[in-house]
Amino acid sequence: MPPQTNGNANSTGVAEPKTATFRIWRGHDNQGEYVNFTTEVEEGMVVLDVVHHIQATQAPDLAVRWNCKAGKCGSCSAEINGHLKLMCMTRLNSLDLTQPVTIEPMRTFPHVKDLVTDVSWNYRVKEQIQPFQLKPPEKDGTWREMQRDVDRPQEFRKCIECFLCQDVCHVLREHKLFPEYIGPRFLIHVAQLEFNPLDEGDRLKELKDDYNIGYCNINKCCTKVCPEGIQITDNAIIPLKERVVSRFYDPLAKFKNSFKKK
Amino acid sequence: MPGYTTHEYDVLVVGAGGAGLRAAIEASAAGAKVGVVTKSLLGKAHTVMAEGGMAASLGNVDDRDNWRVHFADTERGGYYLNNWRMAELHAKEAPARVRELEQWGAIFDRTKAGLIMQRNFGGHRYPRLAHVGDRTGLEMIRTLQDHGIHQGIDFHMETTLLTLLMDGNRCVGGFGYERERGRYMLFLAKAVVLATGGIGRAYLVTTNSWEYTGDGQALAWRAGAAMRDVEFVQFHPTGMVWPPSVRGILVTEGVRGEGGVLRNSEGKRFLFDDIPANYRSSTADNPEEGWRYVIGDKNSRRPPELLTRDHVARCIRREVLAGRGSPHGGVFLDISWIKEKLPNSVEHIKRKLPSMYHQFKQLADLDITQQPMEVGPTTHYFMGGIQVDGDTQMTSVDGLYAAGECAAGLHGANRLGGNSLSDLLVFGKRAGEHAAAFAKDHAGSGEAAVKDQIDAAIAGAEAPFERGVTGENPYALQQELKETMQKWVGIVRTAVEMEQALDKIAELRQRAENVGVPGNKEYNNGWHTALDLSNLLTVAELVTRAGLERTESRGGHFREDYPSKEKAWDGINLEFRRGPGGEPQLRKLTVPPMPEDLQKAIEENK
């Protein structure tokens, strides 16, 4: 096992303070308050390390959801100094530690306890989306597709379901249109199906009528917070909107499309 | 006594990683009513962190590959302690399981001919790993999740089992709690499939997520199931060593598969110095040949960076101990050097290893297309576990099945990279299929038969609250256990150290009886940690005891006091069964003779 190292400076060469204060939202079901925890910090720590340290030493029952601590599972989403982030991918040297760092749960979903929210709505939404529909194989029994054709849906499949894009989306966050709008996460889910060369399904009518893609006014908040760097707006939502428009609103395309299946 | 809600299923699956989801899908397809219990949210299980790919001899990149070569590679990698029936089924069935994922919507990287792309990995003779960049686990779990939610399966997210419920020697369900509100849950089932993963959280430096606390192994052990070869813990050679807070996070073997090389502080590719005899004929003896292999030259042999994980991990440790390590106590893994060979190396690396690029950029502020990474061994995988029947995955307890990492057998003394994801699919499917068949043939038991067990489980779970903050701190106990295992039952072991570890585990077990937590049962991470402790201690003790028994070095188990592989231990599996007082009783089992055809597959691939 490699020995533990004791670095004193971060990569920019600036010495970090030895302790810092974290202002964490504590409470149940939206009833709660900010509680300040002052704790030791070391070089290279991320916000999730701090939360774990506070749990282990000061607040054993502090609720936090996490799994991998490597930016791969999307469990530890939170609002850090007002920015929507994964706690495990937010290094302390990206924050101003001379001021208390505020850590809060995602605002858009019902609060459960401390940093944990009820994200089950997202799971119910996905169940309602028409699943993958496999097209018939080639004559040799295989399904052939070229890398250049799968590059596009592969981008959307990088999604780790952290739901930060859902959290930031004003249609959900401010207008609470949960029953009517599926949000950016599921628009890219639909996009990866629609742009998958092996899929035969057609979800354009649902996109227009049930998922209300028209509610998205393309202000790109979702793209900005995506920890996977997925170009949600440009590469998924806008092309889907274009398909919906040409299918349902463009008379010439509508006429042409009447001869095509998809 | 607090109340509970009751759910009845034909098949209860514990765990929603690759094996659990595949089992649930199969059982459901067979007409069983299926419930899945998962400690986390759906799609977050440790499988999501698998990077490199799933091994299956599709032969899309090199048509010399077939199930016989894959079988022989797996057996040799496992030092012939594998359950050969499982190795055979795995090698034969993996290709169909991978194709099936594609038919459920997975989008693998493609070859020029438009087929599923395959990459090189350690111990595999030919490029064999179907993959999606370096996020194959995510692709797999998402595909199974999205397919599974339309199959009528009930998912109980963020729910943990406290105990399996027994009616005689038959498992008839489980009892647990859901995290969010802390409510107790009774699951009555005709058959139960354990798919709970590994034990990495018993160690300080690990690639594993928080869930890997040995739950399935401990639940099965307490229910009376036999355990096999638990001394074999795999230390992945390349975890991040810098910055300290991310120590242990996995750096996929795919980096080496794509041409990454390991160097010490003197700039030397030290693996060329130490190529084991049984791999000499298939390993390149100079860098040029190794590179030709990586880019697909069929007449070249693989570079020594693609030797098996146990070997590479020990060589890295040797370099560090000899003072030839990197500044932060590892060695250098360099993929950026391929710019000497490929004009578009930056784009190539970003496309082949997007998640590694991202991980190092964000967590270590390092650009892997330009600089080497610092890496070192990290706890990764548990080859040992619950003893199962090779065909059906049934444990020694009736109606109780195990699949994936919590089950033992397929990997022998050391697992080849990429054989885990295919293991989950092949044996997840088999477990689901046979559990559903068992459920069809057997009636379930009612609540009355298990009432005492439920009461005992509740009493045990409530106890930490009675002690409150005056009790032992569960986080501190877990930390002490991790330090103990890391120091004394880690990558290199001795009898003296393991004896010390056993004393410490016994002390921790006593203190765990006195663990206390404040607050209430609603999403109380302290309470969860307190309840996980008993499972961790159970597996830690079994690993250590088995480690003491095996007086040789083989695969993942390396004894400084017995540094060689011993003839007397050839073909010997160690089995533990629970004695009358709960103490582990040891049996040495001999691997049954292999059928002639399998023997031949090994000979022809020597």
PDB file of N, CA and C in Angstrom, chain A residues 1-2 5 11 28-29 44 49 55-56 60-69 72-74 89 91 113 116 123 126-127 132 143-145 147 150 154 157-161 189 227, chain B residues 40-42 44 49 51 103-105 107 109-110 113-114 135 139 142-143 145-146 150 158 181 209-211 241-242 245 247 249 329 355 358-359 362 365 473 475 486 522-526:
ATOM      1  N   MET A   1       0.835  -1.203   0.000  1.00  0.00           N
ATOM      2  CA  MET A   1       0.000   0.000   0.000  1.00  0.00           C
ATOM      3  C   MET A   1       0.869   1.252   0.000  1.00  0.00           C
ATOM      4  N   PRO A   2       0.525   2.244  -0.826  1.00  0.00           N
ATOM      5  CA  PRO A   2       1.359   3.448  -0.871  1.00  0.00           C
ATOM      6  C   PRO A   2       1.258   4.218   0.447  1.00  0.00           C
ATOM      7  N   THR A   5       0.647  10.661   2.109  1.00  0.00           N
ATOM      8  CA  THR A   5       1.504  11.823   1.899  1.00  0.00           C
ATOM      9  C   THR A   5       0.901  13.019   2.595  1.00  0.00           C
ATOM     10  N   SER A  11      -2.627  22.596  -5.986  1.00  0.00           N
ATOM     11  CA  SER A  11      -1.891  22.602  -7.245  1.00  0.00           C
ATOM     12  C   SER A  11      -1.520  24.022  -7.700  1.00  0.00           C
ATOM     13  N   HIS A  28     -35.905  17.852   8.661  1.00  0.00           N
ATOM     14  CA  HIS A  28     -36.767  16.880   7.992  1.00  0.00           C
ATOM     15  C   HIS A  28     -37.822  17.604   7.182  1.00  0.00           C
ATOM     16  N   ASP A  29     -38.173  17.044   6.042  1.00  0.00           N
ATOM     17  CA  ASP A  29     -39.346  17.472   5.286  1.00  0.00           C
ATOM     18  C   ASP A  29     -39.494  18.995   5.206  1.00  0.00           C
ATOM     19  N   GLY A  44      -6.540  18.429  -1.384  1.00  0.00           N
ATOM     20  CA  GLY A  44      -7.076  17.388  -2.249  1.00  0.00           C
ATOM     21  C   GLY A  44      -8.469  16.906  -1.846  1.00  0.00           C
ATOM     22  N   ASP A  49     -15.882  14.405   1.151  1.00  0.00           N
ATOM     23  CA  ASP A  49     -14.971  14.018   2.245  1.00  0.00           C
ATOM     24  C   ASP A  49     -15.297  14.791   3.517  1.00  0.00           C
ATOM     25  N   GLN A  55     -19.786  13.663   9.653  1.00  0.00           N
ATOM     26  CA  GLN A  55     -20.592  12.521  10.121  1.00  0.00           C
ATOM     27  C   GLN A  55     -19.829  11.718  11.163  1.00  0.00           C
ATOM     28  N   ALA A  56     -18.580  11.409  10.845  1.00  0.00           N
ATOM     29  CA  ALA A  56     -17.809  10.504  11.696  1.00  0.00           C
ATOM     30  C   ALA A  56     -17.435  11.137  13.025  1.00  0.00           C
ATOM     31  N   PRO A  60     -23.306  12.034  13.744  1.00  0.00           N
ATOM     32  CA  PRO A  60     -23.410  10.675  13.194  1.00  0.00           C
ATOM     33  C   PRO A  60     -24.681  10.421  12.380  1.00  0.00           C
ATOM     34  N   ASP A  61     -25.773  11.118  12.725  1.00  0.00           N
ATOM     35  CA  ASP A  61     -27.030  10.829  12.026  1.00  0.00           C
ATOM     36  C   ASP A  61     -27.261  11.749  10.833  1.00  0.00           C
ATOM     37  N   LEU A  62     -26.244  12.512  10.435  1.00  0.00           N
ATOM     38  CA  LEU A  62     -26.369  13.394   9.264  1.00  0.00           C
ATOM     39  C   LEU A  62     -26.663  12.556   8.011  1.00  0.00           C
ATOM     40  N   ALA A  63     -27.738  12.920   7.301  1.00  0.00           N
ATOM     41  CA  ALA A  63     -28.148  12.121   6.142  1.00  0.00           C
ATOM     42  C   ALA A  63     -27.520  12.647   4.861  1.00  0.00           C
ATOM     43  N   VAL A  64     -26.850  11.757   4.152  1.00  0.00           N
ATOM     44  CA  VAL A  64     -26.304  12.094   2.843  1.00  0.00           C
ATOM     45  C   VAL A  64     -26.377  10.848   1.970  1.00  0.00           C
ATOM     46  N   ARG A  65     -26.701  11.049   0.714  1.00  0.00           N
ATOM     47  CA  ARG A  65     -26.779   9.914  -0.215  1.00  0.00           C
ATOM     48  C   ARG A  65     -25.510   9.906  -1.061  1.00  0.00           C
ATOM     49  N   TRP A  66     -24.828   8.791  -1.126  1.00  0.00           N
ATOM     50  CA  TRP A  66     -23.628   8.693  -1.960  1.00  0.00           C
ATOM     51  C   TRP A  66     -23.364   7.226  -2.255  1.00  0.00           C
ATOM     52  N   ASN A  67     -22.602   6.935  -3.271  1.00  0.00           N
ATOM     53  CA  ASN A  67     -22.179   5.567  -3.530  1.00  0.00           C
ATOM     54  C   ASN A  67     -20.719   5.468  -3.893  1.00  0.00           C
ATOM     55  N   CYS A  68     -20.355   6.055  -5.062  1.00  0.00           N
ATOM     56  CA  CYS A  68     -19.076   5.666  -5.651  1.00  0.00           C
ATOM     57  C   CYS A  68     -17.953   6.621  -5.292  1.00  0.00           C
ATOM     58  N   LYS A  69     -18.263   7.862  -5.018  1.00  0.00           N
ATOM     59  CA  LYS A  69     -17.257   8.894  -4.737  1.00  0.00           C
ATOM     60  C   LYS A  69     -16.273   9.055  -5.897  1.00  0.00           C
ATOM     61  N   LYS A  72     -19.336   8.685 -10.842  1.00  0.00           N
ATOM     62  CA  LYS A  72     -19.866   7.716 -11.805  1.00  0.00           C
ATOM     63  C   LYS A  72     -21.291   7.289 -11.517  1.00  0.00           C
ATOM     64  N   CYS A  73     -21.776   7.505 -10.283  1.00  0.00           N
ATOM     65  CA  CYS A  73     -23.105   6.986  -9.958  1.00  0.00           C
ATOM     66  C   CYS A  73     -24.158   8.078  -9.862  1.00  0.00           C
ATOM     67  N   GLY A  74     -23.731   9.332  -9.661  1.00  0.00           N
ATOM     68  CA  GLY A  74     -24.695  10.429  -9.611  1.00  0.00           C
ATOM     69  C   GLY A  74     -25.599  10.425  -8.396  1.00  0.00           C
ATOM     70  N   MET A  89     -17.274  15.439  -6.697  1.00  0.00           N
ATOM     71  CA  MET A  89     -16.437  15.998  -7.761  1.00  0.00           C
ATOM     72  C   MET A  89     -16.164  17.482  -7.523  1.00  0.00           C
ATOM     73  N   ARG A  91     -13.880  19.871  -5.644  1.00  0.00           N
ATOM     74  CA  ARG A  91     -12.677  19.975  -4.816  1.00  0.00           C
ATOM     75  C   ARG A  91     -12.737  21.227  -3.951  1.00  0.00           C
ATOM     76  N   LYS A 113     -34.495  14.372   4.433  1.00  0.00           N
ATOM     77  CA  LYS A 113     -33.753  14.722   5.639  1.00  0.00           C
ATOM     78  C   LYS A 113     -32.369  15.256   5.265  1.00  0.00           C
ATOM     79  N   VAL A 116     -30.647  14.847   1.855  1.00  0.00           N
ATOM     80  CA  VAL A 116     -31.305  13.820   1.027  1.00  0.00           C
ATOM     81  C   VAL A 116     -32.690  14.278   0.580  1.00  0.00           C
ATOM     82  N   TYR A 123     -38.007   8.294 -11.359  1.00  0.00           N
ATOM     83  CA  TYR A 123     -38.121   6.877 -11.716  1.00  0.00           C
ATOM     84  C   TYR A 123     -39.504   6.569 -12.287  1.00  0.00           C
ATOM     85  N   LYS A 126     -39.638   7.723 -15.998  1.00  0.00           N
ATOM     86  CA  LYS A 126     -38.989   6.856 -16.979  1.00  0.00           C
ATOM     87  C   LYS A 126     -39.841   5.645 -17.338  1.00  0.00           C
ATOM     88  N   GLU A 127     -40.533   5.116 -16.344  1.00  0.00           N
ATOM     89  CA  GLU A 127     -41.383   3.953 -16.608  1.00  0.00           C
ATOM     90  C   GLU A 127     -42.440   4.245 -17.664  1.00  0.00           C
ATOM     91  N   PHE A 132     -37.119   0.933 -25.547  1.00  0.00           N
ATOM     92  CA  PHE A 132     -36.388   0.573 -26.764  1.00  0.00           C
ATOM     93  C   PHE A 132     -37.159  -0.469 -27.582  1.00  0.00           C
ATOM     94  N   TRP A 143     -26.654  -7.225 -35.781  1.00  0.00           N
ATOM     95  CA  TRP A 143     -27.114  -5.852 -35.949  1.00  0.00           C
ATOM     96  C   TRP A 143     -25.872  -5.011 -36.190  1.00  0.00           C
ATOM     97  N   ARG A 144     -25.695  -4.551 -37.416  1.00  0.00           N
ATOM     98  CA  ARG A 144     -24.497  -3.761 -37.718  1.00  0.00           C
ATOM     99  C   ARG A 144     -24.820  -2.285 -37.680  1.00  0.00           C
ATOM    100  N   GLU A 145     -23.902  -1.541 -37.079  1.00  0.00           N
ATOM    101  CA  GLU A 145     -24.036  -0.086 -37.089  1.00  0.00           C
ATOM    102  C   GLU A 145     -22.643   0.513 -37.002  1.00  0.00           C
ATOM    103  N   GLN A 147     -19.645   3.286 -36.086  1.00  0.00           N
ATOM    104  CA  GLN A 147     -19.327   4.125 -34.928  1.00  0.00           C
ATOM    105  C   GLN A 147     -19.858   5.547 -35.121  1.00  0.00           C
ATOM    106  N   VAL A 150     -23.356   5.750 -34.000  1.00  0.00           N
ATOM    107  CA  VAL A 150     -23.690   5.574 -32.585  1.00  0.00           C
ATOM    108  C   VAL A 150     -23.065   6.653 -31.695  1.00  0.00           C
ATOM    109  N   GLN A 154     -24.614   7.687 -28.007  1.00  0.00           N
ATOM    110  CA  GLN A 154     -23.680   7.376 -26.922  1.00  0.00           C
ATOM    111  C   GLN A 154     -23.448   8.574 -26.013  1.00  0.00           C
ATOM    112  N   ARG A 157     -26.087   8.566 -23.483  1.00  0.00           N
ATOM    113  CA  ARG A 157     -26.027   7.419 -22.570  1.00  0.00           C
ATOM    114  C   ARG A 157     -24.947   7.602 -21.506  1.00  0.00           C
ATOM    115  N   LYS A 158     -24.157   8.661 -21.614  1.00  0.00           N
ATOM    116  CA  LYS A 158     -23.200   8.957 -20.553  1.00  0.00           C
ATOM    117  C   LYS A 158     -23.899   9.457 -19.286  1.00  0.00           C
ATOM    118  N   CYS A 159     -25.195   9.767 -19.390  1.00  0.00           N
ATOM    119  CA  CYS A 159     -25.940  10.336 -18.256  1.00  0.00           C
ATOM    120  C   CYS A 159     -25.874   9.411 -17.041  1.00  0.00           C
ATOM    121  N   ILE A 160     -25.502   9.982 -15.882  1.00  0.00           N
ATOM    122  CA  ILE A 160     -25.392   9.180 -14.663  1.00  0.00           C
ATOM    123  C   ILE A 160     -26.625   9.336 -13.763  1.00  0.00           C
ATOM    124  N   GLU A 161     -27.678   9.987 -14.260  1.00  0.00           N
ATOM    125  CA  GLU A 161     -28.926  10.180 -13.511  1.00  0.00           C
ATOM    126  C   GLU A 161     -28.689  10.828 -12.157  1.00  0.00           C
ATOM    127  N   HIS A 189     -33.043  11.026 -22.530  1.00  0.00           N
ATOM    128  CA  HIS A 189     -33.357   9.591 -22.578  1.00  0.00           C
ATOM    129  C   HIS A 189     -34.144   9.279 -23.859  1.00  0.00           C
ATOM    130  N   PRO A 227     -22.688  17.259 -14.982  1.00  0.00           N
ATOM    131  CA  PRO A 227     -21.324  16.893 -14.600  1.00  0.00           C
ATOM    132  C   PRO A 227     -20.640  16.021 -15.650  1.00  0.00           C
TER     133      PRO A 227
ATOM    134  N   SER B  40     -29.289   0.935  -2.478  1.00  0.00           N
ATOM    135  CA  SER B  40     -29.204   2.291  -3.028  1.00  0.00           C
ATOM    136  C   SER B  40     -30.382   2.552  -3.945  1.00  0.00           C
ATOM    137  N   LEU B  41     -30.337   3.699  -4.618  1.00  0.00           N
ATOM    138  CA  LEU B  41     -31.312   3.953  -5.670  1.00  0.00           C
ATOM    139  C   LEU B  41     -30.988   3.040  -6.844  1.00  0.00           C
ATOM    140  N   LEU B  42     -31.988   2.800  -7.655  1.00  0.00           N
ATOM    141  CA  LEU B  42     -31.796   1.954  -8.824  1.00  0.00           C
ATOM    142  C   LEU B  42     -30.784   2.598  -9.779  1.00  0.00           C
ATOM    143  N   LYS B  44     -27.507   2.728  -9.264  1.00  0.00           N
ATOM    144  CA  LYS B  44     -26.337   3.302  -8.598  1.00  0.00           C
ATOM    145  C   LYS B  44     -25.402   2.222  -8.045  1.00  0.00           C
ATOM    146  N   MET B  49     -19.642   1.401 -11.677  1.00  0.00           N
ATOM    147  CA  MET B  49     -18.261   1.864 -11.667  1.00  0.00           C
ATOM    148  C   MET B  49     -17.336   1.006 -12.523  1.00  0.00           C
ATOM    149  N   GLU B  51     -15.421  -0.288 -15.543  1.00  0.00           N
ATOM    150  CA  GLU B  51     -14.999   0.589 -16.628  1.00  0.00           C
ATOM    151  C   GLU B  51     -14.647  -0.148 -17.918  1.00  0.00           C
ATOM    152  N   GLN B 103     -29.500  -6.199 -27.810  1.00  0.00           N
ATOM    153  CA  GLN B 103     -30.903  -6.288 -28.250  1.00  0.00           C
ATOM    154  C   GLN B 103     -31.854  -5.597 -27.274  1.00  0.00           C
ATOM    155  N   TRP B 104     -31.356  -5.280 -26.094  1.00  0.00           N
ATOM    156  CA  TRP B 104     -32.170  -4.542 -25.117  1.00  0.00           C
ATOM    157  C   TRP B 104     -31.830  -3.063 -25.119  1.00  0.00           C
ATOM    158  N   GLY B 105     -30.960  -2.652 -26.046  1.00  0.00           N
ATOM    159  CA  GLY B 105     -30.722  -1.216 -26.196  1.00  0.00           C
ATOM    160  C   GLY B 105     -29.340  -0.720 -25.837  1.00  0.00           C
ATOM    161  N   ILE B 107     -25.571   0.317 -26.332  1.00  0.00           N
ATOM    162  CA  ILE B 107     -24.879   0.793 -27.534  1.00  0.00           C
ATOM    163  C   ILE B 107     -23.375   0.658 -27.323  1.00  0.00           C
ATOM    164  N   ASP B 109     -19.297   0.255 -28.392  1.00  0.00           N
ATOM    165  CA  ASP B 109     -18.410   0.775 -29.427  1.00  0.00           C
ATOM    166  C   ASP B 109     -18.361  -0.238 -30.566  1.00  0.00           C
ATOM    167  N   ARG B 110     -18.092   0.230 -31.795  1.00  0.00           N
ATOM    168  CA  ARG B 110     -18.206  -0.632 -32.976  1.00  0.00           C
ATOM    169  C   ARG B 110     -16.858  -0.868 -33.651  1.00  0.00           C
ATOM    170  N   ALA B 113     -16.342  -3.026 -39.218  1.00  0.00           N
ATOM    171  CA  ALA B 113     -17.403  -3.750 -39.919  1.00  0.00           C
ATOM    172  C   ALA B 113     -18.774  -3.517 -39.289  1.00  0.00           C
ATOM    173  N   GLY B 114     -18.809  -2.679 -38.244  1.00  0.00           N
ATOM    174  CA  GLY B 114     -20.095  -2.359 -37.638  1.00  0.00           C
ATOM    175  C   GLY B 114     -20.532  -3.314 -36.538  1.00  0.00           C
ATOM    176  N   ARG B 135     -16.770   3.276 -19.795  1.00  0.00           N
ATOM    177  CA  ARG B 135     -17.932   3.354 -18.906  1.00  0.00           C
ATOM    178  C   ARG B 135     -18.891   2.192 -19.205  1.00  0.00           C
ATOM    179  N   GLU B 139     -23.215   1.457 -18.912  1.00  0.00           N
ATOM    180  CA  GLU B 139     -24.025   1.017 -20.053  1.00  0.00           C
ATOM    181  C   GLU B 139     -24.801  -0.252 -19.689  1.00  0.00           C
ATOM    182  N   ARG B 142     -27.520   0.474 -16.903  1.00  0.00           N
ATOM    183  CA  ARG B 142     -28.626   1.271 -17.423  1.00  0.00           C
ATOM    184  C   ARG B 142     -29.490   0.436 -18.363  1.00  0.00           C
ATOM    185  N   THR B 143     -28.850  -0.398 -19.168  1.00  0.00           N
ATOM    186  CA  THR B 143     -29.619  -1.241 -20.082  1.00  0.00           C
ATOM    187  C   THR B 143     -30.505  -2.202 -19.294  1.00  0.00           C
ATOM    188  N   GLN B 145     -31.479  -1.905 -16.175  1.00  0.00           N
ATOM    189  CA  GLN B 145     -32.463  -1.124 -15.424  1.00  0.00           C
ATOM    190  C   GLN B 145     -33.634  -0.728 -16.325  1.00  0.00           C
ATOM    191  N   ASP B 146     -33.319  -0.162 -17.495  1.00  0.00           N
ATOM    192  CA  ASP B 146     -34.372   0.325 -18.382  1.00  0.00           C
ATOM    193  C   ASP B 146     -35.201  -0.823 -18.955  1.00  0.00           C
ATOM    194  N   HIS B 150     -39.742  -2.420 -17.175  1.00  0.00           N
ATOM    195  CA  HIS B 150     -40.944  -2.716 -17.954  1.00  0.00           C
ATOM    196  C   HIS B 150     -41.359  -4.185 -17.834  1.00  0.00           C
ATOM    197  N   GLU B 158     -33.336   1.669  -1.747  1.00  0.00           N
ATOM    198  CA  GLU B 158     -32.776   2.077  -0.456  1.00  0.00           C
ATOM    199  C   GLU B 158     -33.342   1.231   0.681  1.00  0.00           C
ATOM    200  N   ARG B 181     -37.382   6.271   5.609  1.00  0.00           N
ATOM    201  CA  ARG B 181     -38.142   6.518   6.838  1.00  0.00           C
ATOM    202  C   ARG B 181     -37.793   5.530   7.946  1.00  0.00           C
ATOM    203  N   SER B 209     -17.806   0.880  -3.700  1.00  0.00           N
ATOM    204  CA  SER B 209     -18.743   1.861  -3.161  1.00  0.00           C
ATOM    205  C   SER B 209     -19.086   1.485  -1.711  1.00  0.00           C
ATOM    206  N   TRP B 210     -19.797   2.379  -1.021  1.00  0.00           N
ATOM    207  CA  TRP B 210     -20.067   2.173   0.412  1.00  0.00           C
ATOM    208  C   TRP B 210     -20.841   0.886   0.680  1.00  0.00           C
ATOM    209  N   GLU B 211     -21.555   0.417  -0.366  1.00  0.00           N
ATOM    210  CA  GLU B 211     -22.446  -0.727  -0.140  1.00  0.00           C
ATOM    211  C   GLU B 211     -21.706  -2.040   0.070  1.00  0.00           C
ATOM    212  N   VAL B 241      -3.478   7.217  -6.545  1.00  0.00           N
ATOM    213  CA  VAL B 241      -2.855   7.422  -5.236  1.00  0.00           C
ATOM    214  C   VAL B 241      -2.806   8.906  -4.867  1.00  0.00           C
ATOM    215  N   TRP B 242      -3.231   9.733  -5.770  1.00  0.00           N
ATOM    216  CA  TRP B 242      -3.150  11.162  -5.524  1.00  0.00           C
ATOM    217  C   TRP B 242      -4.304  11.875  -6.169  1.00  0.00           C
ATOM    218  N   SER B 245      -7.401  12.112  -0.863  1.00  0.00           N
ATOM    219  CA  SER B 245      -8.808  11.827  -0.585  1.00  0.00           C
ATOM    220  C   SER B 245      -9.441  10.959  -1.662  1.00  0.00           C
ATOM    221  N   ARG B 247      -7.675   8.379  -2.959  1.00  0.00           N
ATOM    222  CA  ARG B 247      -6.835   7.197  -2.986  1.00  0.00           C
ATOM    223  C   ARG B 247      -7.682   5.934  -3.128  1.00  0.00           C
ATOM    224  N   ILE B 249      -9.439   5.031  -5.883  1.00  0.00           N
ATOM    225  CA  ILE B 249     -10.406   5.061  -6.996  1.00  0.00           C
ATOM    226  C   ILE B 249      -9.786   4.415  -8.241  1.00  0.00           C
ATOM    227  N   GLY B 329       3.955   7.732  -3.681  1.00  0.00           N
ATOM    228  CA  GLY B 329       3.914   6.358  -3.196  1.00  0.00           C
ATOM    229  C   GLY B 329       3.264   5.355  -4.130  1.00  0.00           C
ATOM    230  N   SER B 355     -13.764   8.619 -19.470  1.00  0.00           N
ATOM    231  CA  SER B 355     -14.053   8.772 -18.060  1.00  0.00           C
ATOM    232  C   SER B 355     -12.762   8.922 -17.248  1.00  0.00           C
ATOM    233  N   HIS B 358     -11.585  12.524 -17.731  1.00  0.00           N
ATOM    234  CA  HIS B 358     -12.441  13.376 -16.909  1.00  0.00           C
ATOM    235  C   HIS B 358     -12.057  13.271 -15.421  1.00  0.00           C
ATOM    236  N   GLN B 359     -11.907  12.032 -14.949  1.00  0.00           N
ATOM    237  CA  GLN B 359     -11.618  11.758 -13.529  1.00  0.00           C
ATOM    238  C   GLN B 359     -10.300  12.420 -13.100  1.00  0.00           C
ATOM    239  N   GLN B 362     -10.466  16.333 -13.298  1.00  0.00           N
ATOM    240  CA  GLN B 362     -11.253  16.981 -12.261  1.00  0.00           C
ATOM    241  C   GLN B 362     -10.721  16.731 -10.847  1.00  0.00           C
ATOM    242  N   ASP B 365      -6.371  17.253 -11.274  1.00  0.00           N
ATOM    243  CA  ASP B 365      -5.904  18.381 -12.059  1.00  0.00           C
ATOM    244  C   ASP B 365      -4.792  17.956 -13.020  1.00  0.00           C
ATOM    245  N   ASN B 473     -18.730   4.701  18.772  1.00  0.00           N
ATOM    246  CA  ASN B 473     -19.029   5.377  17.508  1.00  0.00           C
ATOM    247  C   ASN B 473     -18.862   4.384  16.340  1.00  0.00           C
ATOM    248  N   TYR B 475     -18.741   4.727  13.123  1.00  0.00           N
ATOM    249  CA  TYR B 475     -17.793   5.141  12.084  1.00  0.00           C
ATOM    250  C   TYR B 475     -16.363   4.839  12.520  1.00  0.00           C
ATOM    251  N   GLN B 486      -6.328  -3.607   6.177  1.00  0.00           N
ATOM    252  CA  GLN B 486      -5.370  -3.046   5.229  1.00  0.00           C
ATOM    253  C   GLN B 486      -3.934  -3.395   5.638  1.00  0.00           C
ATOM    254  N   GLU B 522     -35.033   7.648  10.668  1.00  0.00           N
ATOM    255  CA  GLU B 522     -35.147   8.261   9.341  1.00  0.00           C
ATOM    256  C   GLU B 522     -33.773   8.576   8.764  1.00  0.00           C
ATOM    257  N   TYR B 523     -33.504   8.072   7.620  1.00  0.00           N
ATOM    258  CA  TYR B 523     -32.244   8.273   6.880  1.00  0.00           C
ATOM    259  C   TYR B 523     -31.089   8.588   7.826  1.00  0.00           C
ATOM    260  N   ASN B 524     -30.779   7.650   8.669  1.00  0.00           N
ATOM    261  CA  ASN B 524     -29.748   7.862   9.687  1.00  0.00           C
ATOM    262  C   ASN B 524     -28.498   7.069   9.303  1.00  0.00           C
ATOM    263  N   ASN B 525     -27.549   7.730   8.652  1.00  0.00           N
ATOM    264  CA  ASN B 525     -26.347   7.052   8.164  1.00  0.00           C
ATOM    265  C   ASN B 525     -25.557   6.398   9.298  1.00  0.00           C
ATOM    266  N   GLY B 526     -25.626   6.996  10.496  1.00  0.00           N
ATOM    267  CA  GLY B 526     -24.929   6.402  11.645  1.00  0.00           C
ATOM    268  C   GLY B 526     -25.518   5.045  11.997  1.00  0.00           C
TER     269      GLY B 526
END
